[in-house]
PDB file of C-alpha atoms in Angstrom:
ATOM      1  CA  UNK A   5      44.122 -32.431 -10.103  1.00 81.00           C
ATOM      2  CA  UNK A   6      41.907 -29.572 -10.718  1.00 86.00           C
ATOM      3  CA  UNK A   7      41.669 -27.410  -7.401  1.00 93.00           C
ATOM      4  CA  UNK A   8      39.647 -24.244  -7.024  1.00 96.00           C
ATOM      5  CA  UNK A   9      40.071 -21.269  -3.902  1.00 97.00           C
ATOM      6  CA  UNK A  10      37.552 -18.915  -3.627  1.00 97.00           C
ATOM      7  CA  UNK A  11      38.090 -15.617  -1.094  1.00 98.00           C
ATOM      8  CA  UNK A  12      36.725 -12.560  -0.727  1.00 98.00           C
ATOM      9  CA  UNK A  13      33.585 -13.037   1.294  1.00 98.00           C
ATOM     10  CA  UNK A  14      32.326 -11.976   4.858  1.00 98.00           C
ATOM     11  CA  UNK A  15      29.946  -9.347   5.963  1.00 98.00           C
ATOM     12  CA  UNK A  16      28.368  -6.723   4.569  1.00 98.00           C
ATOM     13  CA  UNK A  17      26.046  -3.907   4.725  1.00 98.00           C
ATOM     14  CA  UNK A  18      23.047  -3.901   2.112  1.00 98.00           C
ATOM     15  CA  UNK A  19      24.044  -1.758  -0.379  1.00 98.00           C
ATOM     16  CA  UNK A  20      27.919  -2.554   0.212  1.00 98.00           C
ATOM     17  CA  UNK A  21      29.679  -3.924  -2.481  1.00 98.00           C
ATOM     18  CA  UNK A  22      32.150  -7.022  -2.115  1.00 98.00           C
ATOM     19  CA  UNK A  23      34.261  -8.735  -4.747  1.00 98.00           C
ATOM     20  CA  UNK A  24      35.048 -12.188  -4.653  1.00 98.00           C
ATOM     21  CA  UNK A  25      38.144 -14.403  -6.297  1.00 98.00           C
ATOM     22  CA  UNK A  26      38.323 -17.742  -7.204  1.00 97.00           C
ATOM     23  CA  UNK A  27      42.197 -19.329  -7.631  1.00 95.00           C
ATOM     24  CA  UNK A  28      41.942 -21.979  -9.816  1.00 92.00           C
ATOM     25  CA  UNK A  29      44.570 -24.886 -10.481  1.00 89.00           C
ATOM     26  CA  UNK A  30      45.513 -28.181 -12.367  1.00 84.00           C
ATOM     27  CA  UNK A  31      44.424 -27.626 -15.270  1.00 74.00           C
ATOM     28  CA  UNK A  32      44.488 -24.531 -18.335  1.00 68.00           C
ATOM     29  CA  UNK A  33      42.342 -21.749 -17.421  1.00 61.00           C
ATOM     30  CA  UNK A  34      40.474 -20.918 -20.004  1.00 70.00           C
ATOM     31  CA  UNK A  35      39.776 -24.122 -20.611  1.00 81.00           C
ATOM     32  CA  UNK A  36      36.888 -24.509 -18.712  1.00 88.00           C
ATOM     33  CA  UNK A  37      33.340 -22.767 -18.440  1.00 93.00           C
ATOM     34  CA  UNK A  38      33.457 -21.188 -14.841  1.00 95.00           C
ATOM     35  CA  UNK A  39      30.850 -19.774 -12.796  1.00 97.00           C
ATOM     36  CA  UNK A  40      29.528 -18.781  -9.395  1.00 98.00           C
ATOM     37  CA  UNK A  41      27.084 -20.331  -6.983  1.00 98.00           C
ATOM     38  CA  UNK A  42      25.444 -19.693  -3.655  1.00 98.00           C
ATOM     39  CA  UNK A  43      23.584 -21.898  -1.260  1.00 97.00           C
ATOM     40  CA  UNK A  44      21.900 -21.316   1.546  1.00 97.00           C
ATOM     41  CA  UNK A  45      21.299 -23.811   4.622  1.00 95.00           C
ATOM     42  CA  UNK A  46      18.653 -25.648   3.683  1.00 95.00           C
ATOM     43  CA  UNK A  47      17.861 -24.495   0.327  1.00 96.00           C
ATOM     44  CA  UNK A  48      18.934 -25.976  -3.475  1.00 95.00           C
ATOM     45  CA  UNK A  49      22.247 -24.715  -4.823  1.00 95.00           C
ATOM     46  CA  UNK A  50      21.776 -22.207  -7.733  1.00 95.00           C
ATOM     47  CA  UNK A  51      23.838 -20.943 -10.538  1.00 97.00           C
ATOM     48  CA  UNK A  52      23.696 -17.081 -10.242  1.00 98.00           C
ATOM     49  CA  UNK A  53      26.682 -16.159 -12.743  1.00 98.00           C
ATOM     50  CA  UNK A  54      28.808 -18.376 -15.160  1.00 97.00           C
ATOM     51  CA  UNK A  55      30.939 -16.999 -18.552  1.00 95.00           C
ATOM     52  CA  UNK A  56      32.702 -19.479 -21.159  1.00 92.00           C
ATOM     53  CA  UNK A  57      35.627 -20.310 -23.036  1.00 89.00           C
ATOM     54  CA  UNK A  58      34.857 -17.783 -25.238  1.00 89.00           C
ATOM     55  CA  UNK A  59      34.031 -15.084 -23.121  1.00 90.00           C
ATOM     56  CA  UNK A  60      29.708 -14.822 -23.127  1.00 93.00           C
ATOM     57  CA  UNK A  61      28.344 -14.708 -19.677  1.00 95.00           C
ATOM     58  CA  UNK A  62      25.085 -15.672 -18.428  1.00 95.00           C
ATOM     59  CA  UNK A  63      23.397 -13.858 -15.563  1.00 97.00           C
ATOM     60  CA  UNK A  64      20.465 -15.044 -12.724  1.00 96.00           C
ATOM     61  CA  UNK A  65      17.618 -12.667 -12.877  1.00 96.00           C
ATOM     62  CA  UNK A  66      17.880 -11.983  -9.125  1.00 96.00           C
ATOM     63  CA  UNK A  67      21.442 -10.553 -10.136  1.00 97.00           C
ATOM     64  CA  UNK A  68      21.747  -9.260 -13.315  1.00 97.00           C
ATOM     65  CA  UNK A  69      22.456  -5.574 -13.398  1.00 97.00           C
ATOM     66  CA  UNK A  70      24.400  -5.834 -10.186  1.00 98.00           C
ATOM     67  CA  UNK A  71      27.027  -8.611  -9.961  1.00 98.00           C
ATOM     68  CA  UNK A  72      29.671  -9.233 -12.737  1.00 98.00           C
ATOM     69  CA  UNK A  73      31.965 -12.094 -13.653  1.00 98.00           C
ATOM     70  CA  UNK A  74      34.815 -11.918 -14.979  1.00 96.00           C
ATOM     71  CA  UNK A  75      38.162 -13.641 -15.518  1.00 93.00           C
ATOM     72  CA  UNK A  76      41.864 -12.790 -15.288  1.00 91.00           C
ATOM     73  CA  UNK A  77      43.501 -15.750 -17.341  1.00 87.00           C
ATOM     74  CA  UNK A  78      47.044 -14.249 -16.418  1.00 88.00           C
ATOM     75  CA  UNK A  79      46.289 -14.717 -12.701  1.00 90.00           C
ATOM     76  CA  UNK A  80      44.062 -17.629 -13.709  1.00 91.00           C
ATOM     77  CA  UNK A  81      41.560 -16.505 -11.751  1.00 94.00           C
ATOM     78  CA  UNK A  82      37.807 -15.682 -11.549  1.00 96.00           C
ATOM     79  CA  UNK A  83      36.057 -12.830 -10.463  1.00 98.00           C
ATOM     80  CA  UNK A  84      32.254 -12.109  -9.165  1.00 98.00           C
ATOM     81  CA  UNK A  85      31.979  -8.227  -8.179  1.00 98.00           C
ATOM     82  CA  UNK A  86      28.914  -7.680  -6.473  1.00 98.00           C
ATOM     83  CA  UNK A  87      27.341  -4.379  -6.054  1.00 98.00           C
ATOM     84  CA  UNK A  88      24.225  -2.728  -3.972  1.00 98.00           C
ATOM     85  CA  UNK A  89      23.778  -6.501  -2.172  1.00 98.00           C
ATOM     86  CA  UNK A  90      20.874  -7.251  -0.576  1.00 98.00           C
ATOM     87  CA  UNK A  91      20.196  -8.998   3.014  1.00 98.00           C
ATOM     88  CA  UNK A  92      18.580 -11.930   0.986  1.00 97.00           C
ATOM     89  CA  UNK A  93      21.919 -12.611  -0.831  1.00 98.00           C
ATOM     90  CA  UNK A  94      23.188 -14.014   2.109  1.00 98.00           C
ATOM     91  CA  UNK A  95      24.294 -16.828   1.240  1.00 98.00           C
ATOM     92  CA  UNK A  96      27.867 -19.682   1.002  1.00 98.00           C
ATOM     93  CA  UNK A  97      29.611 -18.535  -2.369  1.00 98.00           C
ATOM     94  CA  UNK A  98      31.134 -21.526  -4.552  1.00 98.00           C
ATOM     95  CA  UNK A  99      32.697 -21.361  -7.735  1.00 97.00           C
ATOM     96  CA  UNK A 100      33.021 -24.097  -9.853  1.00 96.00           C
ATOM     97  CA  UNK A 101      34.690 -25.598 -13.408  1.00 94.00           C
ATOM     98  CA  UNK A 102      32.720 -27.333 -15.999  1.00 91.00           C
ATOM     99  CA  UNK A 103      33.262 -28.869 -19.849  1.00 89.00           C
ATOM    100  CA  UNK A 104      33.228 -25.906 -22.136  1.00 87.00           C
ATOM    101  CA  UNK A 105      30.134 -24.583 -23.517  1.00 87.00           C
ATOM    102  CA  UNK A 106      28.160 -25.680 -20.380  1.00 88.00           C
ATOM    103  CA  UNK A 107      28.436 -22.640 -18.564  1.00 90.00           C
ATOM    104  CA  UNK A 108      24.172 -21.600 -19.618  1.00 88.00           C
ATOM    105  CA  UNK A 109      22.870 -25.055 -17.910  1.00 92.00           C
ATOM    106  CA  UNK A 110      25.225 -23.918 -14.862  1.00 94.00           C
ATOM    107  CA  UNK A 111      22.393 -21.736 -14.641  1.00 93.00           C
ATOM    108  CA  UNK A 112      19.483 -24.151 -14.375  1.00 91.00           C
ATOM    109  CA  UNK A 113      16.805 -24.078 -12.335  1.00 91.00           C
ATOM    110  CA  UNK A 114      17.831 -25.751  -9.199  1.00 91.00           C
ATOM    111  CA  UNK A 115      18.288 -28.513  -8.459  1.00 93.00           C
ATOM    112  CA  UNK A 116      20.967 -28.808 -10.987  1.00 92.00           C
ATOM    113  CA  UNK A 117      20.822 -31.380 -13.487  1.00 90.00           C
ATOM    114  CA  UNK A 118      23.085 -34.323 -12.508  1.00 92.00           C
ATOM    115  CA  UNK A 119      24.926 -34.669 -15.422  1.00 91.00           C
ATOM    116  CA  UNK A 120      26.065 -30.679 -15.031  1.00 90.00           C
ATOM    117  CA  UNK A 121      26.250 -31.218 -10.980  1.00 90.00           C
ATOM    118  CA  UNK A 122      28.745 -34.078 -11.794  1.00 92.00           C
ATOM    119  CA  UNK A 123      30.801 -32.858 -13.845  1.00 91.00           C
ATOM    120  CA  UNK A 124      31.965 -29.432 -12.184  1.00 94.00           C
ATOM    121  CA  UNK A 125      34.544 -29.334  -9.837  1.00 94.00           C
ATOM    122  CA  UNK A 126      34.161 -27.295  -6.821  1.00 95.00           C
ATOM    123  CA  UNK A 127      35.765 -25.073  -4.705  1.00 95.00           C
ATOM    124  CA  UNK A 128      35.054 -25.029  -0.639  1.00 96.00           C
ATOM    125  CA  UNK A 129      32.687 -21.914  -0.386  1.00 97.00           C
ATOM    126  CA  UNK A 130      33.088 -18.490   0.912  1.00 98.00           C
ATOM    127  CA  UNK A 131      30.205 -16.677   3.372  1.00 98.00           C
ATOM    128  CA  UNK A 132      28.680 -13.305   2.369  1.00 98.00           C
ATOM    129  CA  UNK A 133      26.117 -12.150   4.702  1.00 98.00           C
ATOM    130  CA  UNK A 134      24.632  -9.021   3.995  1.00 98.00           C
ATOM    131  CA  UNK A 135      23.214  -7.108   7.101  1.00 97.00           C
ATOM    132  CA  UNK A 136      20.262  -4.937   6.887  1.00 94.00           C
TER     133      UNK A 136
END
């Protein structure tokens, strides 16, 4: 059973930095495109970072320039380092596991296509806020 942990959130000054993990389990690492999500109350849930099997990553507009994935496939474990944050990316944190060579639709427009929704498996979220 594949089973995903993320950590690493909570609050935050703009401008702070924070660096989020995601433990994942049940399956190879490495195996899977992975990337990161946020959602806020009310609003769509929105790919903002993903990377693939073979190591490209894809990057939201909003966030390019200052939040990085990565990957430790030792730890099995994914990374989102986020740098000079911003009050308005508040926001729940999920990552998430998907069929290899998906991770660029991870970054649709939301709402996410159902047959990319539906076949990721989730972790339970982690809260940044960012504080002005």
């Amino acid at each position: 059973q594949v089973h995903l942990v993320e950590s690493g959130g909570g609050p935050v000054q703009a401008g702070g930095s924070l660096r989020l993990s995601c433990t994942v389990s049940g399956y190879t690492y490495n195996s899977y495109s992975m990337g990161w999500f946020r959602q806020v109350p009310g609003e769509q849930r929105e790919g903002i970072a993903a990377i693939d099997t073979d190591g490209s990553t894809s990057y939201l507009d909003s966030v390019k320039g200052r939040f990085t994935i990565s990957q430790d496939n030792a730890k099995n474990t994914l990374y989102l380092q986020m740098d000079s944050l911003k009050p308005e990316d508040t926001a729940m944190y999920y990552c998430a596991a998907g069929p290899p060579g998906t991770s660029a639709r991870m970054l649709s427009p939301p709402p996410l296509p159902p047959d990319v929704f539906f076949s990721l498996h989730w972790g339970q979220g982690t809260q940044v806020t960012v504080s002005s």
